[in-house]
């Protein structure tokens, strides 16, 4: 048993509350369980209980064993001086306050049902893909849907915090921050880190100073470390020459080429292809974030991010190596949707939140509801359990549920887990 289970039991009063007695046989009535505290200090603030004929207001501390009070050194911490009730599963030691008076203690050992404890133990010990894999089909649709709606917003809030941290590092420069996230997600999972490093290492302001595609491509290929080889190719040599000029002019330093990964990547996702697409996008769309703020629907966003490589890459995937077939390498709808979900929507949400413009926050949620569900191994697994995602808001929520609840076995913090435990 873990202490958070006892927090859960106390918070929702999932124990026999009739004829409660302290370990000193004084009658207890729980008027208010208090506010759950997840930070340092007592577990529940501002509780209200009646012991005998006296009503006490104060904090409540919860432990597996009463002796944990001493093990956690609470006797030396002044923030525990206002504890009016010590709730324990097992009372193995009398605990005294600073005035040497016994702290009123409630023992739960014989008050919590064996069935509830067995359910919790089952979920915590489960080796299945999700702990409640064999019980989730018994949970009603309303509980699941309302929980997923909440998780979608929770995921957005968490992404907003990450963006705000990057924004602070960039001295409140929205364009540069947006640009970094755009690069990161253009690289997909495999090359997210080097693409992010490339954007950090190459200010968007430098790209905006040039209106020729060859200059922007030279800037990014050079900064990515791709122009340091001896390749006898006219296009390559032209990029190399242009980059040497830019490098000296702006005192640039390329990132380490070894960061890039090609293994098991489809050629269309090679960083050489993605860099040309990005260069073309930035050449055609300046002040991109400002334009994103003004879009009105998903189709308008899709149109904004439609781009392709320069002519050289129609016949190549790597420098100096001709491809077997010629093809126009456009940014596909799958990547555009990923950019909308992971970049555009979170930025609309956090900008609206920071500027107190609810319309932008509502627009972000509207976009999520109007993009089709993501398709990946996690969403496929949920479908096997008859939890179907019909749009991006639900698929984002399911990713949040799996990664930040199920995989960490936070069943006690999950509305679905709560429903199963309390059925």
Tab-separated table of N, CA and C in Angstrom, residues 28-148:
chain	number	residue	atom	x	y	z
A	28	UNK	N	-15.513	10.892	16.737
A	28	UNK	CA	-15.086	11.841	15.693
A	28	UNK	C	-16.193	11.986	14.657
A	29	UNK	N	-16.416	13.224	14.225
A	29	UNK	CA	-17.273	13.512	13.075
A	29	UNK	C	-16.461	14.333	12.088
A	30	UNK	N	-16.422	13.873	10.834
A	30	UNK	CA	-15.690	14.614	9.795
A	30	UNK	C	-16.642	15.636	9.183
A	31	UNK	N	-16.393	16.897	9.437
A	31	UNK	CA	-17.227	17.964	8.876
A	31	UNK	C	-16.715	18.344	7.485
A	32	UNK	N	-15.379	18.444	7.359
A	32	UNK	CA	-14.737	18.793	6.085
A	32	UNK	C	-13.382	18.096	6.030
A	33	UNK	N	-13.169	17.316	4.980
A	33	UNK	CA	-11.903	16.556	4.857
A	33	UNK	C	-10.695	17.453	4.622
A	34	UNK	N	-10.934	18.713	4.210
A	34	UNK	CA	-9.841	19.629	3.928
A	34	UNK	C	-9.482	19.652	2.454
A	35	UNK	N	-8.552	20.519	2.113
A	35	UNK	CA	-8.101	20.674	0.720
A	35	UNK	C	-6.805	19.909	0.514
A	36	UNK	N	-6.793	19.006	-0.445
A	36	UNK	CA	-5.621	18.169	-0.689
A	36	UNK	C	-4.417	19.008	-1.092
A	37	UNK	N	-3.317	18.807	-0.406
A	37	UNK	CA	-2.082	19.547	-0.677
A	37	UNK	C	-1.066	18.610	-1.309
A	38	UNK	N	-0.628	18.921	-2.520
A	38	UNK	CA	0.356	18.075	-3.210
A	38	UNK	C	1.774	18.623	-3.096
A	39	UNK	N	1.930	19.738	-2.375
A	39	UNK	CA	3.257	20.318	-2.166
A	39	UNK	C	3.755	19.971	-0.758
A	40	UNK	N	4.822	20.622	-0.318
A	40	UNK	CA	5.367	20.360	1.017
A	40	UNK	C	4.369	20.783	2.085
A	41	UNK	N	4.442	20.129	3.245
A	41	UNK	CA	3.544	20.468	4.346
A	41	UNK	C	2.505	19.383	4.559
A	42	UNK	N	1.583	19.603	5.479
A	42	UNK	CA	0.544	18.613	5.784
A	42	UNK	C	-0.253	18.228	4.535
A	43	UNK	N	-0.804	17.019	4.550
A	43	UNK	CA	-1.455	16.473	3.356
A	43	UNK	C	-2.771	17.155	2.998
A	44	UNK	N	-3.506	17.619	4.014
A	44	UNK	CA	-4.773	18.311	3.766
A	44	UNK	C	-4.833	19.580	4.610
A	45	UNK	N	-5.110	20.703	3.943
A	45	UNK	CA	-5.234	21.987	4.622
A	45	UNK	C	-6.691	22.266	4.996
A	46	UNK	N	-6.838	23.044	6.056
A	46	UNK	CA	-8.146	23.614	6.428
A	46	UNK	C	-9.254	22.577	6.577
A	47	UNK	N	-8.911	21.463	7.218
A	47	UNK	CA	-9.929	20.470	7.530
A	47	UNK	C	-10.767	20.925	8.715
A	48	UNK	N	-11.905	20.273	8.891
A	48	UNK	CA	-12.764	20.616	10.022
A	48	UNK	C	-13.360	19.335	10.580
A	49	UNK	N	-13.092	19.062	11.836
A	49	UNK	CA	-13.573	17.834	12.459
A	49	UNK	C	-14.102	18.141	13.851
A	50	UNK	N	-14.949	17.260	14.324
A	50	UNK	CA	-15.440	17.374	15.703
A	50	UNK	C	-14.956	16.174	16.483
A	51	UNK	N	-14.259	16.440	17.581
A	51	UNK	CA	-13.799	15.377	18.472
A	51	UNK	C	-14.496	15.589	19.812
A	52	UNK	N	-15.312	14.641	20.180
A	52	UNK	CA	-16.131	14.837	21.385
A	52	UNK	C	-17.111	15.964	21.140
A	53	UNK	N	-17.073	16.965	21.991
A	53	UNK	CA	-17.972	18.120	21.832
A	53	UNK	C	-17.271	19.334	21.229
A	54	UNK	N	-15.996	19.157	20.850
A	54	UNK	CA	-15.200	20.291	20.363
A	54	UNK	C	-14.976	20.201	18.861
A	55	UNK	N	-15.211	21.311	18.164
A	55	UNK	CA	-14.946	21.389	16.723
A	55	UNK	C	-13.556	21.976	16.517
A	56	UNK	N	-12.757	21.266	15.733
A	56	UNK	CA	-11.379	21.699	15.457
A	56	UNK	C	-11.239	22.026	13.969
A	57	UNK	N	-10.568	23.139	13.688
A	57	UNK	CA	-10.243	23.506	12.305
A	57	UNK	C	-8.723	23.559	12.176
A	58	UNK	N	-8.200	22.911	11.162
A	58	UNK	CA	-6.748	22.886	10.988
A	58	UNK	C	-6.343	21.871	9.934
A	59	UNK	N	-5.098	21.436	9.991
A	59	UNK	CA	-4.548	20.555	8.963
A	59	UNK	C	-4.625	19.090	9.378
A	60	UNK	N	-4.595	18.229	8.377
A	60	UNK	CA	-4.687	16.786	8.608
A	60	UNK	C	-3.513	16.113	7.909
A	61	UNK	N	-2.824	15.260	8.646
A	61	UNK	CA	-1.668	14.540	8.099
A	61	UNK	C	-1.998	13.057	8.021
A	62	UNK	N	-1.547	12.415	6.935
A	62	UNK	CA	-1.871	11.009	6.684
A	62	UNK	C	-0.602	10.185	6.510
A	63	UNK	N	-0.565	9.032	7.173
A	63	UNK	CA	0.577	8.114	7.061
A	63	UNK	C	0.101	6.674	7.016
A	64	UNK	N	0.956	5.796	6.513
A	64	UNK	CA	0.685	4.354	6.591
A	64	UNK	C	0.726	3.929	8.059
A	65	UNK	N	1.853	4.211	8.714
A	65	UNK	CA	2.025	3.933	10.144
A	65	UNK	C	2.147	5.245	10.899
A	66	UNK	N	1.639	5.287	12.108
A	66	UNK	CA	1.741	6.528	12.886
A	66	UNK	C	3.197	6.883	13.167
A	67	UNK	N	4.075	5.881	13.245
A	67	UNK	CA	5.498	6.134	13.504
A	67	UNK	C	6.178	6.855	12.340
A	68	UNK	N	5.523	6.893	11.175
A	68	UNK	CA	6.089	7.617	10.025
A	68	UNK	C	6.210	9.112	10.326
A	69	UNK	N	5.413	9.587	11.264
A	69	UNK	CA	5.511	10.998	11.694
A	69	UNK	C	6.939	11.313	12.131
A	70	UNK	N	7.507	10.397	12.928
A	70	UNK	CA	8.877	10.588	13.426
A	70	UNK	C	9.897	10.289	12.321
A	71	UNK	N	9.599	9.267	11.522
A	71	UNK	CA	10.525	8.911	10.435
A	71	UNK	C	10.671	10.049	9.442
A	72	UNK	N	9.586	10.826	9.247
A	72	UNK	CA	9.614	11.965	8.316
A	72	UNK	C	10.029	13.279	8.994
A	73	UNK	N	10.392	13.186	10.263
A	73	UNK	CA	10.907	14.341	11.023
A	73	UNK	C	9.877	15.481	11.163
A	74	UNK	N	8.589	15.132	11.197
A	74	UNK	CA	7.564	16.180	11.338
A	74	UNK	C	7.620	16.868	12.701
A	75	UNK	N	8.151	16.159	13.698
A	75	UNK	CA	8.241	16.745	15.041
A	75	UNK	C	9.179	17.950	15.065
A	76	UNK	N	10.030	18.077	14.047
A	76	UNK	CA	10.974	19.199	13.985
A	76	UNK	C	10.546	20.265	12.970
A	77	UNK	N	9.344	20.134	12.447
A	77	UNK	CA	8.870	21.047	11.397
A	77	UNK	C	7.654	21.820	11.903
A	78	UNK	N	7.791	23.145	11.996
A	78	UNK	CA	6.718	23.980	12.553
A	78	UNK	C	5.445	23.975	11.713
A	79	UNK	N	5.566	23.628	10.426
A	79	UNK	CA	4.378	23.630	9.578
A	79	UNK	C	3.395	22.522	9.965
A	80	UNK	N	3.840	21.596	10.840
A	80	UNK	CA	2.961	20.518	11.289
A	80	UNK	C	2.376	20.771	12.677
A	81	UNK	N	2.617	21.948	13.219
A	81	UNK	CA	2.125	22.250	14.569
A	81	UNK	C	0.612	22.438	14.608
A	82	UNK	N	-0.003	22.735	13.454
A	82	UNK	CA	-1.443	22.962	13.432
A	82	UNK	C	-2.212	21.739	12.920
A	83	UNK	N	-1.628	20.542	13.056
A	83	UNK	CA	-2.316	19.322	12.665
A	83	UNK	C	-3.323	18.951	13.756
A	84	UNK	N	-4.600	18.874	13.358
A	84	UNK	CA	-5.656	18.581	14.344
A	84	UNK	C	-6.047	17.105	14.337
A	85	UNK	N	-5.610	16.367	13.275
A	85	UNK	CA	-5.909	14.943	13.221
A	85	UNK	C	-4.827	14.209	12.433
A	86	UNK	N	-4.372	13.110	12.990
A	86	UNK	CA	-3.401	12.243	12.334
A	86	UNK	C	-4.156	11.007	11.858
A	87	UNK	N	-4.276	10.837	10.535
A	87	UNK	CA	-5.000	9.689	9.968
A	87	UNK	C	-3.971	8.648	9.522
A	88	UNK	N	-4.089	7.426	10.040
A	88	UNK	CA	-3.104	6.384	9.738
A	88	UNK	C	-3.830	5.087	9.390
A	89	UNK	N	-3.136	4.238	8.658
A	89	UNK	CA	-3.700	2.912	8.413
A	89	UNK	C	-3.437	2.019	9.625
A	90	UNK	N	-2.246	2.157	10.162
A	90	UNK	CA	-1.853	1.314	11.298
A	90	UNK	C	-1.280	2.185	12.411
A	91	UNK	N	-1.901	2.146	13.567
A	91	UNK	CA	-1.424	2.930	14.716
A	91	UNK	C	-0.413	2.100	15.505
A	92	UNK	N	0.873	2.338	15.222
A	92	UNK	CA	1.910	1.551	15.898
A	92	UNK	C	2.671	2.347	16.948
A	93	UNK	N	2.343	3.657	17.095
A	93	UNK	CA	3.062	4.461	18.087
A	93	UNK	C	2.259	5.724	18.403
A	94	UNK	N	2.214	6.086	19.664
A	94	UNK	CA	1.538	7.331	20.047
A	94	UNK	C	2.437	8.512	19.691
A	95	UNK	N	1.861	9.488	19.017
A	95	UNK	CA	2.618	10.673	18.584
A	95	UNK	C	2.150	11.877	19.400
A	96	UNK	N	3.137	12.661	19.846
A	96	UNK	CA	2.836	13.816	20.688
A	96	UNK	C	3.139	15.109	19.938
A	97	UNK	N	2.380	16.165	20.285
A	97	UNK	CA	2.630	17.470	19.671
A	97	UNK	C	3.727	18.210	20.428
A	98	UNK	N	3.969	19.478	20.062
A	98	UNK	CA	5.053	20.267	20.670
A	98	UNK	C	4.845	20.502	22.163
A	99	UNK	N	3.573	20.366	22.635
A	99	UNK	CA	3.270	20.575	24.058
A	99	UNK	C	3.151	19.246	24.798
A	100	UNK	N	3.624	18.176	24.164
A	100	UNK	CA	3.639	16.834	24.755
A	100	UNK	C	2.240	16.255	24.974
A	101	UNK	N	1.290	16.720	24.157
A	101	UNK	CA	-0.056	16.156	24.199
A	101	UNK	C	-0.219	15.180	23.036
A	102	UNK	N	-0.895	14.045	23.250
A	102	UNK	CA	-1.091	13.087	22.145
A	102	UNK	C	-1.893	13.738	21.015
A	103	UNK	N	-1.415	13.584	19.791
A	103	UNK	CA	-2.153	14.110	18.645
A	103	UNK	C	-3.328	13.178	18.370
A	104	UNK	N	-4.560	13.702	18.257
A	104	UNK	CA	-5.711	12.842	17.964
A	104	UNK	C	-5.455	12.023	16.699
A	105	UNK	N	-5.672	10.709	16.814
A	105	UNK	CA	-5.338	9.797	15.716
A	105	UNK	C	-6.528	8.934	15.341
A	106	UNK	N	-6.749	8.807	14.026
A	106	UNK	CA	-7.790	7.925	13.497
A	106	UNK	C	-7.111	6.793	12.746
A	107	UNK	N	-7.387	5.549	13.139
A	107	UNK	CA	-6.817	4.381	12.467
A	107	UNK	C	-7.829	3.814	11.477
A	108	UNK	N	-7.401	3.619	10.235
A	108	UNK	CA	-8.303	3.185	9.163
A	108	UNK	C	-8.262	1.679	8.891
A	109	UNK	N	-7.385	0.978	9.550
A	109	UNK	CA	-7.140	-0.438	9.243
A	109	UNK	C	-8.421	-1.267	9.123
A	110	UNK	N	-9.349	-1.047	10.021
A	110	UNK	CA	-10.563	-1.863	10.028
A	110	UNK	C	-11.761	-1.124	9.416
A	111	UNK	N	-11.484	0.027	8.814
A	111	UNK	CA	-12.576	0.836	8.267
A	111	UNK	C	-12.634	0.825	6.749
A	112	UNK	N	-11.514	0.492	6.091
A	112	UNK	CA	-11.456	0.446	4.622
A	112	UNK	C	-11.788	-0.976	4.173
A	113	UNK	N	-12.674	-1.099	3.194
A	113	UNK	CA	-13.102	-2.433	2.766
A	113	UNK	C	-11.969	-3.195	2.079
A	114	UNK	N	-11.959	-4.496	2.303
A	114	UNK	CA	-10.958	-5.359	1.662
A	114	UNK	C	-11.092	-5.320	0.149
A	115	UNK	N	-12.345	-5.140	-0.325
A	115	UNK	CA	-12.596	-5.124	-1.765
A	115	UNK	C	-11.925	-3.920	-2.423
A	116	UNK	N	-12.046	-2.752	-1.783
A	116	UNK	CA	-11.424	-1.547	-2.323
A	116	UNK	C	-9.906	-1.682	-2.350
A	117	UNK	N	-9.351	-2.215	-1.265
A	117	UNK	CA	-7.892	-2.395	-1.205
A	117	UNK	C	-7.422	-3.398	-2.244
A	118	UNK	N	-8.205	-4.428	-2.481
A	118	UNK	CA	-7.836	-5.448	-3.468
A	118	UNK	C	-7.880	-4.867	-4.885
A	119	UNK	N	-8.902	-4.048	-5.167
A	119	UNK	CA	-8.992	-3.396	-6.483
A	119	UNK	C	-7.788	-2.498	-6.733
A	120	UNK	N	-7.446	-1.690	-5.728
A	120	UNK	CA	-6.305	-0.789	-5.860
A	120	UNK	C	-5.015	-1.575	-6.068
A	121	UNK	N	-4.848	-2.675	-5.308
A	121	UNK	CA	-3.645	-3.490	-5.429
A	121	UNK	C	-3.552	-4.124	-6.810
A	122	UNK	N	-4.709	-4.533	-7.332
A	122	UNK	CA	-4.745	-5.142	-8.667
A	122	UNK	C	-4.261	-4.140	-9.717
A	123	UNK	N	-4.779	-2.924	-9.644
A	123	UNK	CA	-4.396	-1.898	-10.619
A	123	UNK	C	-2.913	-1.560	-10.513
A	124	UNK	N	-2.414	-1.457	-9.290
A	124	UNK	CA	-1.005	-1.091	-9.090
A	124	UNK	C	-0.051	-2.198	-9.524
A	125	UNK	N	-0.504	-3.446	-9.447
A	125	UNK	CA	0.362	-4.582	-9.807
A	125	UNK	C	0.178	-5.041	-11.248
A	126	UNK	N	-0.781	-4.420	-11.951
A	126	UNK	CA	-1.094	-4.853	-13.310
A	126	UNK	C	0.107	-4.706	-14.251
A	127	UNK	N	0.283	-5.708	-15.097
A	127	UNK	CA	1.345	-5.686	-16.116
A	127	UNK	C	0.769	-5.440	-17.510
A	128	UNK	N	-0.530	-5.162	-17.560
A	128	UNK	CA	-1.185	-4.934	-18.843
A	128	UNK	C	-0.762	-3.588	-19.438
A	129	UNK	N	-1.172	-3.356	-20.700
A	129	UNK	CA	-0.819	-2.106	-21.392
A	129	UNK	C	-1.309	-0.895	-20.616
A	130	UNK	N	-2.518	-0.979	-20.107
A	130	UNK	CA	-2.996	-0.006	-19.119
A	130	UNK	C	-3.505	-0.814	-17.926
A	131	UNK	N	-3.390	-0.297	-16.706
A	131	UNK	CA	-3.756	-1.083	-15.524
A	131	UNK	C	-5.194	-1.590	-15.545
A	132	UNK	N	-6.135	-0.796	-16.083
A	132	UNK	CA	-7.558	-1.176	-16.051
A	132	UNK	C	-8.004	-1.826	-17.357
A	133	UNK	N	-7.083	-2.446	-18.060
A	133	UNK	CA	-7.380	-2.996	-19.381
A	133	UNK	C	-8.591	-3.946	-19.376
A	134	UNK	N	-8.754	-4.705	-18.320
A	134	UNK	CA	-9.845	-5.680	-18.254
A	134	UNK	C	-11.126	-5.116	-17.651
A	135	UNK	N	-11.084	-3.847	-17.183
A	135	UNK	CA	-12.273	-3.255	-16.553
A	135	UNK	C	-12.814	-2.039	-17.300
A	136	UNK	N	-12.021	-1.466	-18.209
A	136	UNK	CA	-12.399	-0.186	-18.810
A	136	UNK	C	-13.697	-0.274	-19.630
A	137	UNK	N	-13.999	-1.440	-20.183
A	137	UNK	CA	-15.226	-1.564	-20.980
A	137	UNK	C	-16.484	-1.429	-20.115
A	138	UNK	N	-16.329	-1.569	-18.806
A	138	UNK	CA	-17.477	-1.430	-17.892
A	138	UNK	C	-17.730	0.025	-17.501
A	139	UNK	N	-16.813	0.918	-17.898
A	139	UNK	CA	-16.958	2.340	-17.560
A	139	UNK	C	-17.839	3.019	-18.605
A	140	UNK	N	-18.796	3.829	-18.153
A	140	UNK	CA	-19.745	4.460	-19.072
A	140	UNK	C	-19.072	5.498	-19.966
A	141	UNK	N	-19.661	5.716	-21.138
A	141	UNK	CA	-19.116	6.638	-22.138
A	141	UNK	C	-19.026	8.070	-21.612
A	142	UNK	N	-20.006	8.484	-20.830
A	142	UNK	CA	-20.018	9.859	-20.321
A	142	UNK	C	-18.789	10.133	-19.464
A	143	UNK	N	-18.455	9.194	-18.584
A	143	UNK	CA	-17.267	9.349	-17.724
A	143	UNK	C	-16.005	9.457	-18.567
A	144	UNK	N	-15.889	8.591	-19.572
A	144	UNK	CA	-14.688	8.592	-20.421
A	144	UNK	C	-14.588	9.888	-21.227
A	145	UNK	N	-15.694	10.304	-21.853
A	145	UNK	CA	-15.666	11.493	-22.712
A	145	UNK	C	-15.381	12.771	-21.922
A	146	UNK	N	-16.025	12.924	-20.766
A	146	UNK	CA	-15.783	14.131	-19.962
A	146	UNK	C	-14.349	14.155	-19.439
A	147	UNK	N	-13.809	12.997	-19.111
A	147	UNK	CA	-12.424	12.918	-18.648
A	147	UNK	C	-11.450	13.250	-19.776
A	148	UNK	N	-11.741	12.768	-20.977
A	148	UNK	CA	-10.867	13.064	-22.116
A	148	UNK	C	-10.893	14.554	-22.454
